[in-house]
Amino acid sequence: MTGRRWWLAAATSAPDVDQVRGLWRAARAAGEPRWYLDLIARIGRQTAAGPSRAGS
């Protein structure tokens, strides 16, 4: 998997919010656009909320 799809897949499967933050920083360093970084951040917020609140 390459490009943007890779970042989202990695963020979605990350076991904790710290790993999602690291992926966000790496995507930012790679020059991904703000709207895409916002998608990764949303996954991070859902991960931080835990499984009971992830869909809200």
PDB file of N, CA, C and O in Angstrom:
ATOM      1  N   MET A   1       0.846  -1.178   0.000  1.00  0.00           N
ATOM      2  CA  MET A   1       0.000   0.000   0.000  1.00  0.00           C
ATOM      3  C   MET A   1       0.886   1.234   0.000  1.00  0.00           C
ATOM      4  O   MET A   1       1.882   1.290   0.701  1.00  0.00           O
ATOM      5  N   THR A   2       0.517   2.225  -0.791  1.00  0.00           N
ATOM      6  CA  THR A   2       1.348   3.421  -0.876  1.00  0.00           C
ATOM      7  C   THR A   2       0.515   4.673  -0.645  1.00  0.00           C
ATOM      8  O   THR A   2      -0.705   4.644  -0.669  1.00  0.00           O
ATOM      9  N   GLY A   3       1.209   5.760  -0.437  1.00  0.00           N
ATOM     10  CA  GLY A   3       0.555   7.052  -0.346  1.00  0.00           C
ATOM     11  C   GLY A   3      -0.397   7.190   0.821  1.00  0.00           C
ATOM     12  O   GLY A   3      -0.205   6.619   1.881  1.00  0.00           O
ATOM     13  N   ARG A   4      -1.431   7.947   0.586  1.00  0.00           N
ATOM     14  CA  ARG A   4      -2.373   8.300   1.643  1.00  0.00           C
ATOM     15  C   ARG A   4      -3.074   7.095   2.250  1.00  0.00           C
ATOM     16  O   ARG A   4      -3.337   7.078   3.434  1.00  0.00           O
ATOM     17  N   ARG A   5      -3.384   6.121   1.459  1.00  0.00           N
ATOM     18  CA  ARG A   5      -4.078   4.955   2.001  1.00  0.00           C
ATOM     19  C   ARG A   5      -3.242   4.272   3.079  1.00  0.00           C
ATOM     20  O   ARG A   5      -3.772   3.738   4.036  1.00  0.00           O
ATOM     21  N   TRP A   6      -1.929   4.299   2.948  1.00  0.00           N
ATOM     22  CA  TRP A   6      -1.068   3.660   3.930  1.00  0.00           C
ATOM     23  C   TRP A   6      -1.175   4.344   5.283  1.00  0.00           C
ATOM     24  O   TRP A   6      -1.270   3.677   6.312  1.00  0.00           O
ATOM     25  N   TRP A   7      -1.151   5.660   5.304  1.00  0.00           N
ATOM     26  CA  TRP A   7      -1.215   6.383   6.585  1.00  0.00           C
ATOM     27  C   TRP A   7      -2.517   6.077   7.317  1.00  0.00           C
ATOM     28  O   TRP A   7      -2.510   5.845   8.523  1.00  0.00           O
ATOM     29  N   LEU A   8      -3.626   6.084   6.602  1.00  0.00           N
ATOM     30  CA  LEU A   8      -4.912   5.804   7.251  1.00  0.00           C
ATOM     31  C   LEU A   8      -4.981   4.368   7.759  1.00  0.00           C
ATOM     32  O   LEU A   8      -5.481   4.117   8.850  1.00  0.00           O
ATOM     33  N   ALA A   9      -4.488   3.434   6.973  1.00  0.00           N
ATOM     34  CA  ALA A   9      -4.507   2.032   7.396  1.00  0.00           C
ATOM     35  C   ALA A   9      -3.651   1.845   8.644  1.00  0.00           C
ATOM     36  O   ALA A   9      -4.052   1.150   9.581  1.00  0.00           O
ATOM     37  N   ALA A  10      -2.497   2.470   8.667  1.00  0.00           N
ATOM     38  CA  ALA A  10      -1.616   2.348   9.832  1.00  0.00           C
ATOM     39  C   ALA A  10      -2.250   2.989  11.067  1.00  0.00           C
ATOM     40  O   ALA A  10      -2.176   2.443  12.166  1.00  0.00           O
ATOM     41  N   ALA A  11      -2.873   4.142  10.888  1.00  0.00           N
ATOM     42  CA  ALA A  11      -3.513   4.822  12.023  1.00  0.00           C
ATOM     43  C   ALA A  11      -4.686   4.008  12.548  1.00  0.00           C
ATOM     44  O   ALA A  11      -4.881   3.887  13.759  1.00  0.00           O
ATOM     45  N   THR A  12      -5.456   3.431  11.654  1.00  0.00           N
ATOM     46  CA  THR A  12      -6.609   2.638  12.050  1.00  0.00           C
ATOM     47  C   THR A  12      -6.201   1.404  12.837  1.00  0.00           C
ATOM     48  O   THR A  12      -6.872   1.009  13.793  1.00  0.00           O
ATOM     49  N   SER A  13      -5.081   0.797  12.481  1.00  0.00           N
ATOM     50  CA  SER A  13      -4.645  -0.422  13.167  1.00  0.00           C
ATOM     51  C   SER A  13      -3.690  -0.144  14.328  1.00  0.00           C
ATOM     52  O   SER A  13      -3.269  -1.094  15.003  1.00  0.00           O
ATOM     53  N   ALA A  14      -3.368   1.114  14.587  1.00  0.00           N
ATOM     54  CA  ALA A  14      -2.461   1.441  15.690  1.00  0.00           C
ATOM     55  C   ALA A  14      -3.088   1.044  17.028  1.00  0.00           C
ATOM     56  O   ALA A  14      -4.271   1.286  17.254  1.00  0.00           O
ATOM     57  N   PRO A  15      -2.296   0.450  17.918  1.00  0.00           N
ATOM     58  CA  PRO A  15      -2.847  -0.029  19.184  1.00  0.00           C
ATOM     59  C   PRO A  15      -3.118   1.068  20.209  1.00  0.00           C
ATOM     60  O   PRO A  15      -3.873   0.849  21.142  1.00  0.00           O
ATOM     61  N   ASP A  16      -2.507   2.238  20.034  1.00  0.00           N
ATOM     62  CA  ASP A  16      -2.735   3.300  21.014  1.00  0.00           C
ATOM     63  C   ASP A  16      -2.568   4.674  20.373  1.00  0.00           C
ATOM     64  O   ASP A  16      -2.060   4.808  19.262  1.00  0.00           O
ATOM     65  N   VAL A  17      -3.021   5.673  21.090  1.00  0.00           N
ATOM     66  CA  VAL A  17      -3.032   7.030  20.570  1.00  0.00           C
ATOM     67  C   VAL A  17      -1.619   7.569  20.339  1.00  0.00           C
ATOM     68  O   VAL A  17      -1.401   8.366  19.428  1.00  0.00           O
ATOM     69  N   ASP A  18      -0.644   7.121  21.110  1.00  0.00           N
ATOM     70  CA  ASP A  18       0.726   7.591  20.912  1.00  0.00           C
ATOM     71  C   ASP A  18       1.268   7.178  19.543  1.00  0.00           C
ATOM     72  O   ASP A  18       1.965   7.953  18.891  1.00  0.00           O
ATOM     73  N   GLN A  19       0.913   5.998  19.106  1.00  0.00           N
ATOM     74  CA  GLN A  19       1.355   5.568  17.775  1.00  0.00           C
ATOM     75  C   GLN A  19       0.641   6.362  16.685  1.00  0.00           C
ATOM     76  O   GLN A  19       1.237   6.690  15.667  1.00  0.00           O
ATOM     77  N   VAL A  20      -0.620   6.679  16.901  1.00  0.00           N
ATOM     78  CA  VAL A  20      -1.338   7.498  15.924  1.00  0.00           C
ATOM     79  C   VAL A  20      -0.696   8.880  15.847  1.00  0.00           C
ATOM     80  O   VAL A  20      -0.522   9.437  14.758  1.00  0.00           O
ATOM     81  N   ARG A  21      -0.315   9.431  16.985  1.00  0.00           N
ATOM     82  CA  ARG A  21       0.368  10.738  16.984  1.00  0.00           C
ATOM     83  C   ARG A  21       1.669  10.680  16.194  1.00  0.00           C
ATOM     84  O   ARG A  21       1.991  11.600  15.449  1.00  0.00           O
ATOM     85  N   GLY A  22       2.416   9.606  16.366  1.00  0.00           N
ATOM     86  CA  GLY A  22       3.657   9.443  15.612  1.00  0.00           C
ATOM     87  C   GLY A  22       3.405   9.359  14.113  1.00  0.00           C
ATOM     88  O   GLY A  22       4.145   9.943  13.310  1.00  0.00           O
ATOM     89  N   LEU A  23       2.349   8.651  13.743  1.00  0.00           N
ATOM     90  CA  LEU A  23       1.987   8.565  12.327  1.00  0.00           C
ATOM     91  C   LEU A  23       1.569   9.927  11.786  1.00  0.00           C
ATOM     92  O   LEU A  23       1.913  10.298  10.660  1.00  0.00           O
ATOM     93  N   TRP A  24       0.815  10.694  12.603  1.00  0.00           N
ATOM     94  CA  TRP A  24       0.400  12.039  12.192  1.00  0.00           C
ATOM     95  C   TRP A  24       1.632  12.903  11.922  1.00  0.00           C
ATOM     96  O   TRP A  24       1.711  13.591  10.913  1.00  0.00           O
ATOM     97  N   ARG A  25       2.611  12.846  12.835  1.00  0.00           N
ATOM     98  CA  ARG A  25       3.829  13.640  12.656  1.00  0.00           C
ATOM     99  C   ARG A  25       4.590  13.216  11.412  1.00  0.00           C
ATOM    100  O   ARG A  25       5.109  14.047  10.671  1.00  0.00           O
ATOM    101  N   ALA A  26       4.664  11.910  11.161  1.00  0.00           N
ATOM    102  CA  ALA A  26       5.360  11.417   9.975  1.00  0.00           C
ATOM    103  C   ALA A  26       4.640  11.840   8.695  1.00  0.00           C
ATOM    104  O   ALA A  26       5.279  12.226   7.712  1.00  0.00           O
ATOM    105  N   ALA A  27       3.310  11.783   8.708  1.00  0.00           N
ATOM    106  CA  ALA A  27       2.540  12.204   7.531  1.00  0.00           C
ATOM    107  C   ALA A  27       2.722  13.698   7.289  1.00  0.00           C
ATOM    108  O   ALA A  27       2.842  14.141   6.140  1.00  0.00           O
ATOM    109  N   ARG A  28       2.758  14.471   8.363  1.00  0.00           N
ATOM    110  CA  ARG A  28       2.980  15.915   8.230  1.00  0.00           C
ATOM    111  C   ARG A  28       4.357  16.186   7.640  1.00  0.00           C
ATOM    112  O   ARG A  28       4.510  17.011   6.736  1.00  0.00           O
ATOM    113  N   ALA A  29       5.376  15.480   8.132  1.00  0.00           N
ATOM    114  CA  ALA A  29       6.733  15.639   7.614  1.00  0.00           C
ATOM    115  C   ALA A  29       6.824  15.225   6.144  1.00  0.00           C
ATOM    116  O   ALA A  29       7.633  15.774   5.391  1.00  0.00           O
ATOM    117  N   ALA A  30       5.969  14.282   5.742  1.00  0.00           N
ATOM    118  CA  ALA A  30       5.951  13.830   4.352  1.00  0.00           C
ATOM    119  C   ALA A  30       5.206  14.798   3.437  1.00  0.00           C
ATOM    120  O   ALA A  30       5.144  14.590   2.224  1.00  0.00           O
ATOM    121  N   GLY A  31       4.599  15.835   4.031  1.00  0.00           N
ATOM    122  CA  GLY A  31       3.932  16.846   3.220  1.00  0.00           C
ATOM    123  C   GLY A  31       2.480  16.570   2.895  1.00  0.00           C
ATOM    124  O   GLY A  31       1.932  17.163   1.968  1.00  0.00           O
ATOM    125  N   GLU A  32       1.844  15.690   3.658  1.00  0.00           N
ATOM    126  CA  GLU A  32       0.419  15.424   3.416  1.00  0.00           C
ATOM    127  C   GLU A  32      -0.392  16.691   3.696  1.00  0.00           C
ATOM    128  O   GLU A  32      -0.045  17.474   4.582  1.00  0.00           O
ATOM    129  N   PRO A  33      -1.475  16.906   2.951  1.00  0.00           N
ATOM    130  CA  PRO A  33      -2.292  18.114   3.136  1.00  0.00           C
ATOM    131  C   PRO A  33      -3.051  18.104   4.465  1.00  0.00           C
ATOM    132  O   PRO A  33      -3.277  17.048   5.066  1.00  0.00           O
ATOM    133  N   ARG A  34      -3.442  19.286   4.895  1.00  0.00           N
ATOM    134  CA  ARG A  34      -4.109  19.454   6.192  1.00  0.00           C
ATOM    135  C   ARG A  34      -5.373  18.605   6.314  1.00  0.00           C
ATOM    136  O   ARG A  34      -5.632  18.028   7.363  1.00  0.00           O
ATOM    137  N   TRP A  35      -6.179  18.526   5.255  1.00  0.00           N
ATOM    138  CA  TRP A  35      -7.420  17.757   5.334  1.00  0.00           C
ATOM    139  C   TRP A  35      -7.123  16.289   5.618  1.00  0.00           C
ATOM    140  O   TRP A  35      -7.872  15.626   6.333  1.00  0.00           O
ATOM    141  N   TYR A  36      -6.013  15.791   5.090  1.00  0.00           N
ATOM    142  CA  TYR A  36      -5.651  14.398   5.323  1.00  0.00           C
ATOM    143  C   TYR A  36      -5.129  14.203   6.740  1.00  0.00           C
ATOM    144  O   TYR A  36      -5.447  13.215   7.403  1.00  0.00           O
ATOM    145  N   LEU A  37      -4.361  15.155   7.227  1.00  0.00           N
ATOM    146  CA  LEU A  37      -3.891  15.102   8.615  1.00  0.00           C
ATOM    147  C   LEU A  37      -5.071  15.131   9.577  1.00  0.00           C
ATOM    148  O   LEU A  37      -5.044  14.472  10.619  1.00  0.00           O
ATOM    149  N   ASP A  38      -6.100  15.879   9.211  1.00  0.00           N
ATOM    150  CA  ASP A  38      -7.308  15.921  10.043  1.00  0.00           C
ATOM    151  C   ASP A  38      -7.981  14.553  10.137  1.00  0.00           C
ATOM    152  O   ASP A  38      -8.521  14.196  11.183  1.00  0.00           O
ATOM    153  N   LEU A  39      -7.947  13.779   9.061  1.00  0.00           N
ATOM    154  CA  LEU A  39      -8.511  12.418   9.098  1.00  0.00           C
ATOM    155  C   LEU A  39      -7.728  11.538  10.067  1.00  0.00           C
ATOM    156  O   LEU A  39      -8.312  10.776  10.845  1.00  0.00           O
ATOM    157  N   ILE A  40      -6.406  11.649  10.015  1.00  0.00           N
ATOM    158  CA  ILE A  40      -5.581  10.868  10.929  1.00  0.00           C
ATOM    159  C   ILE A  40      -5.846  11.299  12.368  1.00  0.00           C
ATOM    160  O   ILE A  40      -5.954  10.458  13.270  1.00  0.00           O
ATOM    161  N   ALA A  41      -5.974  12.604  12.597  1.00  0.00           N
ATOM    162  CA  ALA A  41      -6.253  13.115  13.942  1.00  0.00           C
ATOM    163  C   ALA A  41      -7.591  12.594  14.446  1.00  0.00           C
ATOM    164  O   ALA A  41      -7.736  12.263  15.636  1.00  0.00           O
ATOM    165  N   ARG A  42      -8.558  12.492  13.578  1.00  0.00           N
ATOM    166  CA  ARG A  42      -9.865  11.970  13.979  1.00  0.00           C
ATOM    167  C   ARG A  42      -9.752  10.522  14.450  1.00  0.00           C
ATOM    168  O   ARG A  42     -10.346  10.134  15.462  1.00  0.00           O
ATOM    169  N   ILE A  43      -8.952   9.738  13.754  1.00  0.00           N
ATOM    170  CA  ILE A  43      -8.714   8.356  14.177  1.00  0.00           C
ATOM    171  C   ILE A  43      -8.036   8.347  15.538  1.00  0.00           C
ATOM    172  O   ILE A  43      -8.372   7.545  16.410  1.00  0.00           O
ATOM    173  N   GLY A  44      -7.100   9.262  15.748  1.00  0.00           N
ATOM    174  CA  GLY A  44      -6.422   9.350  17.037  1.00  0.00           C
ATOM    175  C   GLY A  44      -7.381   9.680  18.166  1.00  0.00           C
ATOM    176  O   GLY A  44      -7.306   9.108  19.255  1.00  0.00           O
ATOM    177  N   ARG A  45      -8.308  10.592  17.919  1.00  0.00           N
ATOM    178  CA  ARG A  45      -9.295  10.939  18.943  1.00  0.00           C
ATOM    179  C   ARG A  45     -10.196   9.747  19.250  1.00  0.00           C
ATOM    180  O   ARG A  45     -10.536   9.495  20.409  1.00  0.00           O
ATOM    181  N   GLN A  46     -10.574   9.000  18.241  1.00  0.00           N
ATOM    182  CA  GLN A  46     -11.402   7.822  18.455  1.00  0.00           C
ATOM    183  C   GLN A  46     -10.633   6.753  19.227  1.00  0.00           C
ATOM    184  O   GLN A  46     -11.193   6.095  20.102  1.00  0.00           O
ATOM    185  N   THR A  47      -9.355   6.612  18.927  1.00  0.00           N
ATOM    186  CA  THR A  47      -8.515   5.650  19.635  1.00  0.00           C
ATOM    187  C   THR A  47      -8.380   6.043  21.101  1.00  0.00           C
ATOM    188  O   THR A  47      -8.481   5.204  21.993  1.00  0.00           O
ATOM    189  N   ALA A  48      -8.205   7.330  21.357  1.00  0.00           N
ATOM    190  CA  ALA A  48      -8.072   7.814  22.734  1.00  0.00           C
ATOM    191  C   ALA A  48      -9.367   7.622  23.516  1.00  0.00           C
ATOM    192  O   ALA A  48      -9.350   7.377  24.719  1.00  0.00           O
ATOM    193  N   ALA A  49     -10.501   7.744  22.829  1.00  0.00           N
ATOM    194  CA  ALA A  49     -11.792   7.593  23.482  1.00  0.00           C
ATOM    195  C   ALA A  49     -12.054   6.158  23.907  1.00  0.00           C
ATOM    196  O   ALA A  49     -12.840   5.908  24.815  1.00  0.00           O
ATOM    197  N   GLY A  50     -11.418   5.225  23.240  1.00  0.00           N
ATOM    198  CA  GLY A  50     -11.619   3.819  23.582  1.00  0.00           C
ATOM    199  C   GLY A  50     -12.758   3.216  22.795  1.00  0.00           C
ATOM    200  O   GLY A  50     -13.514   3.917  22.116  1.00  0.00           O
ATOM    201  N   PRO A  51     -12.904   1.918  22.885  1.00  0.00           N
ATOM    202  CA  PRO A  51     -13.903   1.210  22.076  1.00  0.00           C
ATOM    203  C   PRO A  51     -15.342   1.585  22.373  1.00  0.00           C
ATOM    204  O   PRO A  51     -16.184   1.555  21.497  1.00  0.00           O
ATOM    205  N   SER A  52     -15.645   2.005  23.584  1.00  0.00           N
ATOM    206  CA  SER A  52     -17.035   2.295  23.921  1.00  0.00           C
ATOM    207  C   SER A  52     -17.522   3.604  23.305  1.00  0.00           C
ATOM    208  O   SER A  52     -18.708   3.805  23.138  1.00  0.00           O
ATOM    209  N   ARG A  53     -16.597   4.526  22.964  1.00  0.00           N
ATOM    210  CA  ARG A  53     -16.999   5.826  22.440  1.00  0.00           C
ATOM    211  C   ARG A  53     -16.480   6.064  21.033  1.00  0.00           C
ATOM    212  O   ARG A  53     -16.662   7.128  20.484  1.00  0.00           O
ATOM    213  N   ALA A  54     -15.819   5.086  20.424  1.00  0.00           N
ATOM    214  CA  ALA A  54     -15.169   5.284  19.144  1.00  0.00           C
ATOM    215  C   ALA A  54     -16.116   5.708  18.041  1.00  0.00           C
ATOM    216  O   ALA A  54     -15.733   6.421  17.139  1.00  0.00           O
ATOM    217  N   GLY A  55     -17.353   5.304  18.089  1.00  0.00           N
ATOM    218  CA  GLY A  55     -18.295   5.653  17.027  1.00  0.00           C
ATOM    219  C   GLY A  55     -18.992   6.975  17.239  1.00  0.00           C
ATOM    220  O   GLY A  55     -19.718   7.451  16.383  1.00  0.00           O
ATOM    221  N   SER A  56     -18.786   7.625  18.348  1.00  0.00           N
ATOM    222  CA  SER A  56     -19.527   8.863  18.610  1.00  0.00           C
ATOM    223  C   SER A  56     -18.821  10.092  18.139  1.00  0.00           C
ATOM    224  O   SER A  56     -17.726  10.099  17.759  1.00  0.00           O
TER     225      SER A  56
END
